[in-house]
Short mmCIF file of C-alpha atoms and ligand atoms in Angstrom, two decimals:
data_model
loop_
_atom_site.label_atom_id
_atom_site.label_comp_id
_atom_site.label_asym_id
_atom_site.label_seq_id
_atom_site.Cartn_x
_atom_site.Cartn_y
_atom_site.Cartn_z
CA UNK A 1 -15.88 6.51 -24.61
CA UNK A 2 -14.51 5.25 -26.97
CA UNK A 3 -14.60 0.79 -27.05
CA UNK A 4 -11.46 -0.14 -28.51
CA UNK A 5 -11.32 -3.79 -30.20
CA UNK A 6 -9.38 -5.20 -27.50
CA UNK A 7 -11.54 -4.49 -24.82
CA UNK A 8 -14.16 -6.79 -24.61
CA UNK A 9 -11.93 -9.79 -26.00
CA UNK A 10 -12.50 -13.59 -24.03
CA UNK A 11 -10.22 -12.47 -21.09
CA UNK A 12 -8.74 -15.31 -18.31
CA UNK A 13 -7.10 -15.83 -15.04
CA UNK A 14 -6.14 -17.74 -12.47
CA UNK A 15 -8.03 -15.36 -10.11
CA UNK A 16 -7.10 -18.30 -6.53
CA UNK A 17 -3.40 -17.18 -4.99
CA UNK A 18 -0.58 -18.18 -6.66
CA UNK A 19 1.34 -21.69 -5.87
CA UNK A 20 0.27 -24.44 -4.04
CA UNK A 21 -3.23 -24.97 -2.81
CA UNK A 22 -6.30 -26.81 -2.18
CA UNK A 23 -7.88 -25.85 -5.21
CA UNK A 24 -7.37 -23.29 -7.54
CA UNK A 25 -10.06 -21.57 -10.22
CA UNK A 26 -9.41 -20.63 -13.50
CA UNK A 27 -12.26 -17.84 -14.90
CA UNK A 28 -12.80 -17.64 -18.47
CA UNK A 29 -14.87 -14.24 -19.14
CA UNK A 30 -16.84 -12.96 -22.24
CA UNK A 31 -18.58 -14.15 -25.59
CA UNK A 32 -16.64 -17.35 -25.92
CA UNK A 33 -15.91 -18.08 -22.53
CA UNK A 34 -18.22 -21.23 -23.47
CA UNK A 35 -16.70 -22.04 -26.96
CA UNK A 36 -13.57 -22.14 -25.14
CA UNK A 37 -14.24 -23.97 -22.38
CA UNK A 38 -16.17 -26.62 -24.76
CA UNK A 39 -13.03 -27.26 -27.05
CA UNK A 40 -11.02 -28.81 -23.75
CA UNK A 41 -13.41 -29.89 -21.64
CA UNK A 42 -14.62 -33.64 -21.64
CA UNK A 43 -17.95 -33.91 -19.45
CA UNK A 44 -21.76 -33.50 -19.56
CA UNK A 45 -22.30 -30.94 -22.80
CA UNK A 46 -22.19 -27.74 -21.69
CA UNK A 47 -24.61 -26.04 -24.28
CA UNK A 48 -27.25 -28.29 -22.52
CA UNK A 49 -25.98 -27.36 -18.47
CA UNK A 50 -28.32 -25.02 -16.93
CA UNK A 51 -26.86 -21.81 -15.80
CA UNK A 52 -25.09 -21.42 -12.74
CA UNK A 53 -24.32 -25.46 -11.96
CA UNK A 54 -21.01 -26.75 -11.62
CA UNK A 55 -20.38 -30.02 -13.76
CA UNK A 56 -17.40 -32.57 -12.77
CA UNK A 57 -15.42 -33.82 -15.54
CA UNK A 58 -11.75 -33.43 -16.79
CA UNK A 59 -9.54 -30.55 -18.99
CA UNK A 60 -7.82 -32.73 -21.73
CA UNK A 61 -5.34 -30.74 -24.52
CA UNK A 62 -6.99 -31.41 -27.84
CA UNK A 63 -4.17 -31.09 -29.55
CA UNK A 64 -2.74 -34.34 -28.31
CA UNK A 65 -5.82 -36.28 -26.49
CA UNK A 66 -4.21 -36.28 -22.90
CA UNK A 67 -6.03 -35.51 -19.97
CA UNK A 68 -4.72 -32.93 -17.92
CA UNK A 69 -6.61 -32.82 -14.54
CA UNK A 70 -10.11 -33.99 -13.18
CA UNK A 71 -12.39 -30.50 -12.38
CA UNK A 72 -15.12 -29.23 -11.57
CA UNK A 73 -16.66 -27.28 -14.54
CA UNK A 74 -18.62 -23.60 -13.17
CA UNK A 75 -21.17 -21.86 -15.77
CA UNK A 76 -22.64 -19.17 -15.49
CA UNK A 77 -24.34 -17.65 -18.15
CA UNK A 78 -24.95 -13.66 -19.40
CA UNK A 79 -26.09 -11.23 -18.03
CA UNK A 80 -26.61 -12.20 -14.49
CA UNK A 81 -22.96 -13.38 -13.55
CA UNK A 82 -19.64 -11.12 -12.10
CA UNK A 83 -19.17 -9.72 -15.10
CA UNK A 84 -22.89 -9.74 -17.06
CA UNK A 85 -20.97 -11.95 -19.36
CA UNK A 86 -20.63 -15.58 -19.60
CA UNK A 87 -18.11 -16.99 -17.13
CA UNK A 88 -16.56 -20.21 -16.56
CA UNK A 89 -14.57 -20.85 -14.30
CA UNK A 90 -12.12 -24.54 -13.92
CA UNK A 91 -11.96 -25.79 -10.04
CA UNK A 92 -8.58 -27.59 -10.90
CA UNK A 93 -6.76 -29.47 -7.91
CA UNK A 94 -4.37 -26.56 -6.84
CA UNK A 95 -0.66 -27.64 -8.21
CA UNK A 96 1.24 -24.46 -10.07
CA UNK A 97 2.07 -27.13 -13.21
CA UNK A 98 -1.40 -28.22 -13.53
CA UNK A 99 -3.29 -25.14 -13.30
CA UNK A 100 -0.84 -22.75 -15.30
CA UNK A 101 -0.98 -25.57 -17.62
CA UNK A 102 -4.99 -25.07 -18.49
CA UNK A 103 -4.32 -21.73 -18.01
CA UNK A 104 -2.35 -22.10 -20.71
CA UNK A 105 -4.84 -24.28 -23.06
CA UNK A 106 -8.10 -21.33 -22.21
CA UNK A 107 -5.68 -18.82 -24.40
CA UNK A 108 -4.46 -20.92 -26.86
CA UNK A 109 -8.04 -21.77 -27.59
CA UNK A 110 -8.99 -18.30 -28.13
CA UNK A 111 -8.95 -16.68 -24.28
CA UNK A 112 -6.53 -13.79 -24.08
CA UNK A 113 -4.19 -12.86 -21.04
CA UNK A 114 -6.17 -10.52 -18.05
CA UNK A 115 -4.98 -7.52 -17.58
CA UNK A 116 -5.06 -6.90 -13.48
CA UNK A 117 -8.23 -6.20 -12.06
CA UNK A 118 -9.57 -6.92 -15.54
CA UNK A 119 -12.84 -9.01 -14.28
CA UNK A 120 -14.34 -6.33 -12.22
CA UNK A 121 -13.82 -3.23 -14.44
CA UNK A 122 -15.95 -5.01 -16.76
CA UNK A 123 -18.46 -5.56 -13.98
CA UNK A 124 -18.01 -1.34 -14.14
CA UNK A 125 -18.04 -1.37 -17.76
CA UNK A 126 -21.33 -3.38 -17.99
CA UNK A 127 -22.55 -1.69 -15.69
CA UNK A 128 -23.46 -4.27 -12.77
CA UNK A 129 -21.41 -1.95 -10.12
CA UNK A 130 -20.01 2.07 -10.61
CA UNK A 131 -16.59 2.86 -9.79
CA UNK A 132 -17.39 3.05 -6.11
CA UNK A 133 -18.25 -0.15 -5.74
CA UNK A 134 -15.48 -1.56 -8.17
CA UNK A 135 -12.97 0.65 -5.75
CA UNK A 136 -14.28 -1.57 -2.78
CA UNK A 137 -13.15 -4.86 -3.96
CA UNK A 138 -10.22 -4.18 -3.99
CA UNK A 139 -10.79 -2.63 -0.53
CA UNK A 140 -12.46 -5.62 0.98
CA UNK A 141 -9.18 -7.62 -0.59
CA UNK A 142 -6.88 -5.62 1.46
CA UNK A 143 -9.01 -4.83 4.78
CA UNK A 144 -7.16 -4.96 8.00
CA UNK A 145 -9.52 -5.67 10.62
CA UNK A 146 -13.12 -6.47 10.70
CA UNK A 147 -13.72 -2.45 11.43
CA UNK A 148 -11.85 -1.77 7.65
CA UNK A 149 -14.05 -4.93 6.06
CA UNK A 150 -17.18 -3.39 7.45
CA UNK A 151 -16.44 -0.17 6.01
CA UNK A 152 -15.68 -1.87 2.77
CA UNK A 153 -18.82 -4.11 2.32
CA UNK A 154 -21.18 -1.24 3.03
CA UNK A 155 -19.20 0.84 -0.06
CA UNK A 156 -19.42 -2.92 -2.03
CA UNK A 157 -23.47 -2.80 -1.83
CA UNK A 158 -23.89 0.94 -2.66
CA UNK A 159 -24.52 3.16 0.18
CA UNK A 160 -21.94 5.75 -0.41
CA UNK A 161 -22.55 5.61 -4.09
CA UNK A 162 -26.90 5.50 -3.16
CA UNK A 163 -26.35 8.77 -1.57
CA UNK A 164 -23.80 10.52 -4.21
CA UNK A 165 -26.54 9.55 -6.67
CA UNK A 166 -29.04 11.65 -4.52
CA UNK A 167 -27.10 14.72 -4.27
CA UNK A 168 -26.77 14.57 -8.13
CA UNK A 169 -29.74 13.98 -8.40
CA UNK A 170 -31.19 16.76 -6.46
CA UNK A 171 -28.22 19.46 -8.03
CA UNK A 172 -30.11 18.75 -11.39
CA UNK A 173 -33.04 19.39 -10.79
CA UNK A 174 -32.11 22.67 -8.94
CA UNK A 175 -29.92 23.04 -12.77
CA UNK A 176 -32.98 22.31 -14.60
CA UNK A 177 -35.56 24.03 -12.86
CA UNK A 178 -33.13 27.52 -13.38
CA UNK A 179 -33.06 26.68 -16.82
CA UNK A 180 -36.95 26.85 -16.84
CA UNK A 181 -36.90 29.65 -15.01
CA UNK A 182 -34.97 31.55 -17.50
CA UNK A 183 -36.12 30.63 -20.81
CA UNK A 184 -40.10 30.48 -20.05
CA UNK A 185 -39.96 33.80 -17.38
CA UNK A 186 -43.74 33.88 -15.21
CA UNK A 187 -42.62 36.32 -13.12
CA UNK A 188 -40.88 40.00 -12.77
CA UNK A 189 -38.00 38.70 -10.47
CA UNK A 190 -37.07 35.73 -12.08
CA UNK A 191 -33.63 36.85 -11.00
CA UNK A 192 -34.39 36.82 -7.75
CA UNK A 193 -36.49 33.62 -7.82
CA UNK A 194 -33.92 31.34 -9.24
CA UNK A 195 -30.68 33.19 -6.62
CA UNK A 196 -33.04 32.01 -3.98
CA UNK A 197 -33.72 28.41 -5.51
CA UNK A 198 -29.54 27.96 -6.28
CA UNK A 199 -28.61 29.22 -2.99
CA UNK A 200 -31.43 26.65 -0.90
CA UNK A 201 -29.67 23.52 -2.76
CA UNK A 202 -26.30 24.53 -2.88
CA UNK A 203 -26.53 25.21 0.87
CA UNK A 204 -28.57 21.69 0.89
CA UNK A 205 -26.27 20.12 -0.12
CA UNK A 206 -23.36 21.38 1.21
CA UNK A 207 -24.37 20.59 4.26
CA UNK A 208 -24.26 17.03 3.59
CA UNK A 209 -21.27 16.77 1.61
CA UNK A 210 -19.63 17.95 5.04
CA UNK A 211 -21.83 15.78 6.96
CA UNK A 212 -20.42 13.04 5.14
CA UNK A 213 -17.05 14.55 5.17
CA UNK A 214 -16.71 14.08 9.23
CA UNK A 215 -16.90 10.53 8.89
CA UNK A 216 -13.44 11.10 6.09
CA UNK A 217 -10.70 10.87 9.23
CA UNK A 218 -12.08 7.51 10.48
CA UNK A 219 -12.75 6.28 7.52
CA UNK A 220 -9.69 6.51 5.83
CA UNK A 221 -7.61 4.90 8.95
CA UNK A 222 -10.27 1.90 8.52
CA UNK A 223 -8.59 1.92 4.85
CA UNK A 224 -5.34 2.45 4.61
CA UNK A 225 -4.33 1.79 8.16
CA UNK A 226 -3.49 4.55 11.05
CA UNK A 227 -0.07 5.36 10.76
CA UNK A 228 1.90 4.91 14.21
CA UNK A 229 5.71 5.47 15.37
CA UNK A 230 7.04 4.07 18.16
CA UNK A 231 9.60 6.70 18.22
CA UNK A 232 12.53 6.93 21.61
CA UNK A 233 15.62 6.47 21.89
CA UNK A 234 17.76 3.46 22.04
CA UNK A 235 17.00 0.10 24.20
CA UNK A 236 14.20 1.84 26.31
CA UNK A 237 11.63 -1.46 24.34
CA UNK A 238 9.80 -0.09 21.72
CA UNK A 239 10.47 -3.61 19.68
CA UNK A 240 9.13 -4.93 22.88
CA UNK A 241 6.40 -2.56 22.65
CA UNK A 242 5.69 -3.62 18.76
CA UNK A 243 5.56 -6.86 19.03
CA UNK A 244 2.80 -6.69 22.41
CA UNK A 245 0.64 -4.90 19.65
CA UNK A 246 1.43 -7.69 16.82
CA UNK A 247 0.54 -10.06 19.35
CA UNK A 248 4.13 -11.64 17.73
CA UNK A 249 8.07 -11.92 18.42
CA UNK A 250 8.38 -10.05 14.90
CA UNK A 251 11.01 -8.22 16.13
CA UNK A 252 14.48 -8.76 16.92
CA UNK A 253 14.46 -7.09 20.65
CA UNK A 254 18.09 -7.72 23.26
CA UNK A 255 19.16 -5.95 26.12
CA UNK A 256 22.34 -4.24 23.40
CA UNK A 257 21.36 -0.33 22.63
CA UNK A 258 20.88 -0.21 18.74
CA UNK A 259 19.26 -3.34 18.25
CA UNK A 260 17.08 -2.32 15.60
CA UNK A 261 18.46 -0.53 12.78
CA UNK A 262 16.49 0.03 9.88
CA UNK A 263 12.75 0.35 10.48
CA UNK A 264 10.54 -2.40 10.25
CA UNK A 265 6.52 -1.62 9.07
CA UNK A 266 4.00 -4.26 10.03
CA UNK A 267 0.32 -4.37 10.87
CA UNK A 268 -1.69 -4.39 14.10
CA UNK A 269 -5.45 -4.80 14.53
CA UNK A 270 -6.17 -2.74 17.95
CA UNK A 271 -9.37 -3.03 19.11
CA UNK A 272 -10.42 -3.63 15.59
CA UNK A 273 -8.54 -0.07 13.98
CA UNK A 274 -5.95 -1.33 11.81
CA UNK A 275 -2.47 0.15 12.75
CA UNK A 276 0.57 0.64 10.53
CA UNK A 277 3.21 0.29 12.97
CA UNK A 278 6.62 0.98 12.10
CA UNK A 279 8.91 0.36 15.23
CA UNK A 280 12.02 2.46 14.93
CA UNK A 281 15.76 2.85 15.44
CA UNK A 282 16.08 4.02 18.89
CA UNK A 283 17.48 8.02 18.01
CA UNK A 284 20.96 9.21 19.22
CA UNK A 285 23.59 10.65 18.26
CA UNK A 286 25.88 7.81 17.04
CA UNK A 287 28.83 7.71 14.30
CA UNK A 288 28.30 3.88 13.29
CA UNK A 289 27.27 4.19 9.53
CA UNK A 290 24.53 2.09 8.99
CA UNK A 291 22.93 3.01 12.95
CA UNK A 292 23.43 6.46 11.18
CA UNK A 293 21.09 5.76 8.24
CA UNK A 294 18.60 4.27 10.51
CA UNK A 295 18.41 6.79 13.00
CA UNK A 296 17.62 9.75 9.58
CA UNK A 297 14.58 6.86 8.56
CA UNK A 298 13.37 7.01 12.46
CA UNK A 299 13.53 10.97 12.09
CA UNK A 300 11.75 10.95 8.56
CA UNK A 301 9.13 7.82 10.50
CA UNK A 302 8.15 10.93 12.82
CA UNK A 303 6.97 13.81 9.98
CA UNK A 304 5.11 10.35 8.60
CA UNK A 305 2.85 9.22 11.53
CA UNK A 306 -0.99 9.95 12.34
CA UNK A 307 0.35 8.64 15.96
CA UNK A 308 3.33 8.89 17.37
CA UNK A 309 3.80 6.50 20.72
CA UNK A 310 6.98 8.01 22.47
CA UNK A 311 8.60 5.85 25.13
CA UNK A 312 10.37 6.36 27.15
CA UNK A 313 12.55 4.70 30.04
CA UNK A 314 10.70 4.81 33.68
CA UNK A 315 13.70 3.38 35.94
CA UNK A 316 15.79 6.37 34.57
CA UNK A 317 16.14 9.93 34.17
CA UNK A 318 15.24 11.43 31.66
CA UNK A 319 18.22 12.56 29.90
CA UNK A 320 19.09 15.37 26.90
CA UNK A 321 17.68 13.03 23.94
CA UNK A 322 14.71 11.91 25.58
CA UNK A 323 14.17 15.81 25.71
CA UNK A 324 14.92 16.53 22.52
CA UNK A 325 12.89 13.53 21.16
CA UNK A 326 10.00 15.37 23.53
CA UNK A 327 10.13 18.82 21.14
CA UNK A 328 10.88 16.87 17.62
CA UNK A 329 7.45 15.18 18.43
CA UNK A 330 5.69 18.40 19.61
CA UNK A 331 2.05 19.70 17.60
CA UNK A 332 2.08 15.58 16.84
CA UNK A 333 -1.53 13.01 18.01
CA UNK A 334 1.35 11.61 20.57
CA UNK A 335 1.14 8.90 23.36
CA UNK A 336 3.60 9.41 25.82
CA UNK A 337 4.47 5.09 26.93
CA UNK A 338 6.51 4.78 29.75
CA UNK A 339 8.77 2.19 29.50
CA UNK A 340 9.93 -0.89 32.15
CA UNK A 341 7.62 0.18 35.14
CA UNK A 342 8.91 -3.04 36.46
CA UNK A 343 12.05 -1.68 37.32
CA UNK A 344 12.49 1.29 40.65
CA UNK A 345 10.83 4.28 38.49
CA UNK A 346 13.60 7.57 38.14
CA UNK A 347 10.97 9.25 35.52
CA UNK A 348 9.63 12.65 37.46
CA UNK A 349 5.26 12.37 35.69
CA UNK A 350 5.50 16.03 36.61
CA UNK A 351 7.94 17.08 34.74
CA UNK A 352 6.85 14.71 31.54
CA UNK A 353 3.77 16.04 32.22
CA UNK A 354 4.84 19.78 31.60
CA UNK A 355 7.18 18.96 29.03
CA UNK A 356 4.71 17.34 27.69
CA UNK A 357 1.56 19.91 27.56
CA UNK A 358 -0.08 16.43 29.58
CA UNK A 359 -0.04 14.32 26.90
CA UNK A 360 -1.41 11.14 27.07
CA UNK A 361 0.92 9.49 29.49
CA UNK A 362 0.39 5.22 29.67
CA UNK A 363 2.97 3.10 32.09
CA UNK A 364 3.98 -0.18 30.71
CA UNK A 365 5.58 -2.35 31.39
CA UNK A 366 6.59 -4.91 27.96
CA UNK A 367 8.49 -7.37 29.92
CA UNK A 368 5.62 -8.45 32.69
CA UNK A 369 2.87 -7.34 29.22
CA UNK A 370 1.48 -3.88 31.65
CA UNK A 371 -0.13 -1.40 30.90
CA UNK A 372 -0.73 -3.08 27.29
CA UNK A 373 -4.65 -3.06 27.14
CA UNK A 374 -4.65 0.27 28.46
CA UNK A 375 -2.51 1.57 25.88
CA UNK A 376 -4.41 -0.14 23.28
CA UNK A 377 -8.06 0.76 24.28
CA UNK A 378 -6.07 4.78 24.51
CA UNK A 379 -5.68 4.59 20.78
CA UNK A 380 -8.55 3.47 20.04
CA UNK A 381 -10.77 6.09 21.93
CA UNK A 382 -8.22 9.03 20.67
CA UNK A 383 -9.36 8.10 17.11
CA UNK A 384 -12.77 6.44 17.32
CA UNK A 385 -14.18 7.23 20.80
CA UNK A 386 -17.08 9.56 20.00
CA UNK A 387 -19.79 7.16 18.49
CA UNK A 388 -18.10 5.73 15.22
CA UNK A 389 -20.35 4.95 12.55
CA UNK A 390 -19.90 0.75 12.76
CA UNK A 391 -24.02 0.31 11.97
CA UNK A 392 -23.96 -1.78 8.60
CA UNK A 393 -25.85 1.49 7.54
CA UNK A 394 -23.89 4.41 8.22
CA UNK A 395 -21.63 5.62 5.21
CA UNK A 396 -17.93 6.82 5.88
CA UNK A 397 -15.78 8.07 3.09
CA UNK A 398 -12.78 5.89 3.10
CA UNK A 399 -11.70 6.98 -0.31
CA UNK A 400 -8.66 9.02 -0.63
CA UNK A 401 -9.84 9.93 -4.25
CA UNK A 402 -13.59 10.60 -2.78
CA UNK A 403 -12.47 12.61 0.08
CA UNK A 404 -10.67 14.66 -2.70
CA UNK A 405 -13.51 14.65 -5.27
CA UNK A 406 -15.16 15.84 -2.23
CA UNK A 407 -13.46 18.29 -0.99
CA UNK A 408 -13.61 19.72 -4.46
CA UNK A 409 -17.08 20.05 -4.80
CA UNK A 410 -18.54 21.59 -1.35
CA UNK A 411 -15.70 24.17 -2.62
CA UNK A 412 -17.33 24.55 -6.05
CA UNK A 413 -20.62 24.85 -3.88
CA UNK A 414 -18.99 27.78 -1.39
CA UNK A 415 -18.11 28.60 -5.56
CA UNK A 416 -21.66 28.88 -5.59
CA UNK A 417 -23.08 30.31 -2.60
CA UNK A 418 -20.31 33.60 -3.07
CA UNK A 419 -21.18 33.88 -6.65
CA UNK A 420 -24.71 34.99 -5.80
CA UNK A 421 -23.84 36.80 -2.46
CA UNK A 422 -21.42 39.18 -4.85
CA UNK A 423 -24.40 39.53 -7.31
CA UNK A 424 -22.58 37.15 -10.44
CA UNK A 425 -25.00 36.86 -13.59
CA UNK A 426 -27.21 33.36 -12.44
CA UNK A 427 -25.19 31.42 -15.92
CA UNK A 428 -22.36 32.14 -14.27
CA UNK A 429 -22.96 30.62 -10.85
CA UNK A 430 -24.54 27.77 -12.85
CA UNK A 431 -21.15 27.03 -14.20
CA UNK A 432 -19.42 26.36 -10.89
CA UNK A 433 -23.16 24.25 -9.81
CA UNK A 434 -22.50 21.82 -12.58
CA UNK A 435 -18.79 21.45 -12.18
CA UNK A 436 -19.74 20.65 -9.15
CA UNK A 437 -22.09 18.16 -10.39
CA UNK A 438 -19.30 16.89 -12.38
CA UNK A 439 -17.21 16.20 -9.35
CA UNK A 440 -19.50 14.30 -7.53
CA UNK A 441 -20.11 11.68 -10.57
CA UNK A 442 -16.12 11.10 -10.58
CA UNK A 443 -16.88 9.02 -7.39
CA UNK A 444 -19.73 6.68 -8.85
CA UNK A 445 -17.51 6.42 -12.61
CA UNK A 446 -20.69 8.22 -14.16
CA UNK A 447 -18.03 10.87 -15.42
CA UNK A 448 -14.56 9.55 -16.03
CA UNK A 449 -11.08 9.51 -18.03
CA UNK A 450 -10.27 6.38 -19.46
CA UNK A 451 -6.87 7.50 -18.16
CA UNK A 452 -8.28 6.81 -14.35
CA UNK A 453 -10.18 4.01 -15.13
CA UNK A 454 -7.07 2.24 -16.59
CA UNK A 455 -4.88 3.79 -13.74
CA UNK A 456 -7.46 2.49 -10.84
CA UNK A 457 -7.94 -1.02 -11.52
CA UNK A 458 -4.25 -1.44 -13.08
CA UNK A 459 -3.76 -1.83 -8.96
CA UNK A 460 -6.07 -4.62 -8.79
CA UNK A 461 -4.98 -8.58 -8.03
CA UNK A 462 -4.54 -10.83 -11.06
CA UNK A 463 -7.89 -12.53 -11.39
CA UNK A 464 -10.42 -10.14 -10.08
N1 FFO B 1 -16.42 -18.72 -7.54
C1 FFO B 1 -16.13 -17.22 -7.00
N2 FFO B 1 -16.76 -16.71 -6.06
C2 FFO B 1 -16.62 -15.75 -5.75
C3 FFO B 1 -16.76 -14.96 -7.14
C4 FFO B 1 -16.30 -14.81 -7.97
O1 FFO B 1 -16.54 -14.78 -9.14
N3 FFO B 1 -16.27 -16.63 -8.53
N4 FFO B 1 -16.53 -13.14 -6.70
C5 FFO B 1 -16.02 -12.20 -7.74
O2 FFO B 1 -15.33 -11.73 -7.47
C6 FFO B 1 -17.15 -13.25 -5.40
C7 FFO B 1 -19.21 -13.40 -5.19
N5 FFO B 1 -18.85 -12.13 -5.79
C8 FFO B 1 -20.05 -11.75 -6.71
C9 FFO B 1 -20.74 -10.55 -7.72
C10 FFO B 1 -22.12 -10.71 -7.79
C11 FFO B 1 -22.83 -11.86 -8.82
C12 FFO B 1 -22.86 -12.32 -9.51
O3 FFO B 1 -23.35 -13.39 -10.58
N6 FFO B 1 -24.57 -10.77 -9.57
C13 FFO B 1 -25.03 -11.57 -10.71
C14 FFO B 1 -26.52 -11.92 -10.27
C15 FFO B 1 -27.14 -12.89 -8.39
C16 FFO B 1 -27.71 -13.82 -8.57
O4 FFO B 1 -28.20 -14.46 -9.34
O5 FFO B 1 -29.40 -12.63 -7.77
C17 FFO B 1 -26.19 -10.02 -10.91
O6 FFO B 1 -26.01 -9.46 -9.82
O7 FFO B 1 -27.03 -9.87 -11.80
C18 FFO B 1 -21.41 -13.17 -8.75
C19 FFO B 1 -19.98 -12.97 -7.43
C20 FFO B 1 -16.56 -13.75 -4.35
N7 FFO B 1 -16.69 -15.48 -4.49
N1 GTP B 2 13.04 -4.89 32.87
C1 GTP B 2 12.00 -4.32 31.55
N2 GTP B 2 13.52 -4.33 30.48
C2 GTP B 2 12.84 -4.30 29.53
C3 GTP B 2 11.36 -3.48 29.26
N3 GTP B 2 11.19 -3.56 28.10
C4 GTP B 2 12.00 -3.96 27.31
N4 GTP B 2 12.51 -4.08 28.30
C5 GTP B 2 14.45 -5.16 28.06
O1 GTP B 2 14.79 -4.10 27.26
C6 GTP B 2 16.26 -4.22 26.50
C7 GTP B 2 15.51 -3.25 25.34
O2 GTP B 2 14.74 -4.01 24.87
P1 GTP B 2 14.17 -2.93 22.76
O3 GTP B 2 12.45 -3.44 23.61
O4 GTP B 2 15.10 -3.99 22.46
O5 GTP B 2 14.79 -1.69 23.00
P2 GTP B 2 14.50 -0.62 21.89
O6 GTP B 2 13.10 0.02 21.96
O7 GTP B 2 13.57 -1.52 20.58
O8 GTP B 2 16.49 -0.68 21.63
P3 GTP B 2 16.40 0.19 20.04
O9 GTP B 2 16.09 -1.15 18.84
O10 GTP B 2 17.69 -0.68 20.55
O11 GTP B 2 16.43 0.94 19.67
C8 GTP B 2 15.70 -5.45 26.69
O12 GTP B 2 16.89 -6.48 26.76
C9 GTP B 2 14.36 -6.32 26.33
O13 GTP B 2 14.25 -6.69 27.02
C10 GTP B 2 9.94 -3.69 30.48
O14 GTP B 2 8.68 -3.51 30.66
N5 GTP B 2 11.28 -3.81 31.68
MG1 MG B 3 14.57 -2.10 18.78
#
């Protein structure tokens, strides 16, 4: 990779959330971090303080001598820092004006504004962490539940990286062995020997990738949330259900059918499983312009959902609209929620069972809070029943980019095996094996393109 001249400038950003707070941190990283700090800091001599110390002092505007803030300033010297560069962190009083003022001073005294994710990008480019660990930093910040966080920490600790590195090493070893066999054939049947070697290794690596991919479905849910759409005709209690799952009154509930006009999206924590819950407008034929748009969106929410909560009103007989909704959600992962069971029940359970081919059916009363724990348990069980890898050491693959690369790597290995089966020359088979090695390297960032790196880190928050 070619380094541009701006790549390792001294950078600075506010690393705490924007707005008022108890304390804000302005972070500086790079060769000139200490020089910049020395120009604007009055306190102990920063050349003399030990690394990894925090020091009391004041920030002064050197052009006017004006005192800006009373601060604590951390000094962390390269290479044992977050970025492997010199880092200064100025802990100031958490007001917006003072914090911005200090950042401006830092910029006018030799640093430049960091781009989003640039500190972590440096940690990657300087070799402290690899690409999948960098991605875990962002997952950690965005983690929706304790289980999601555990998966991210596990990845940040490098467990996925180690696994991928082992796979790559095994592939490289076999490729080296193949080269040797070809260059120095000791036996007459070198072609047979080499094929056997390649096949064994391809089969073995394939098996390990398949195992890893088996965690992908759950992993992706932990990272991105389970897209869950609450569907049903107007007034059956969809928004009431959403509020219960959120443990918060987010959606407006009234007895007027057609209350929810647009889709509402919220994250809920259901026994550690993050749900991306979508409350929808009740689906019915309507001439109301606004409601119609809502209803169209509800239909789309069915298509994009991983899980449908189909809500029926148990106190009324099944309507044609209900039947249509059952049909529209057939073939999807679905829980049928029979709500309003506190009222006299008119819905026929047998009919529902038949129509839905005995999907998961749960009776609830959103008003009396009945059946909602059961619903939560069922959701968690449907997606995380068979031995969720929740122990700290179990590696999970959670990231769509990684999953895509693993699938391609798996395909490359299948090409290797197929090639050997059909008697393809070994040097052609080697190409597929090498491709697998490259693809795995993209996960850890051992092989990558600059555009990918820029795109990945630009999704980070500023100051990270
Ligand atoms: N004030 C502050 N808090 C913070 C961060 C930070 O940058 N500043 N972090 C930023 O996200 C996170 C902590 N992550 C960090 C990861 C590695 C190193 C680091 O210095 N690693 C060195 C030396 C480790 C050691 O002393 O053993 C290394 O790996 O060589 C620092 C912070 C969360 N809290
Ligand atoms: N008796 C009874 N009433 C309920 C129950 N759940 C919801 N309701 C009431 O039914 C009415 C409609 O509830 P909502 O949650 O707004 O229904 P919705 O499906 O979101 O309705 P739309 O947004 O109009 O499609 C409100 O008056 C709720 O209080 C329940 O379990 N039992
Ligand atoms: Mg509603």
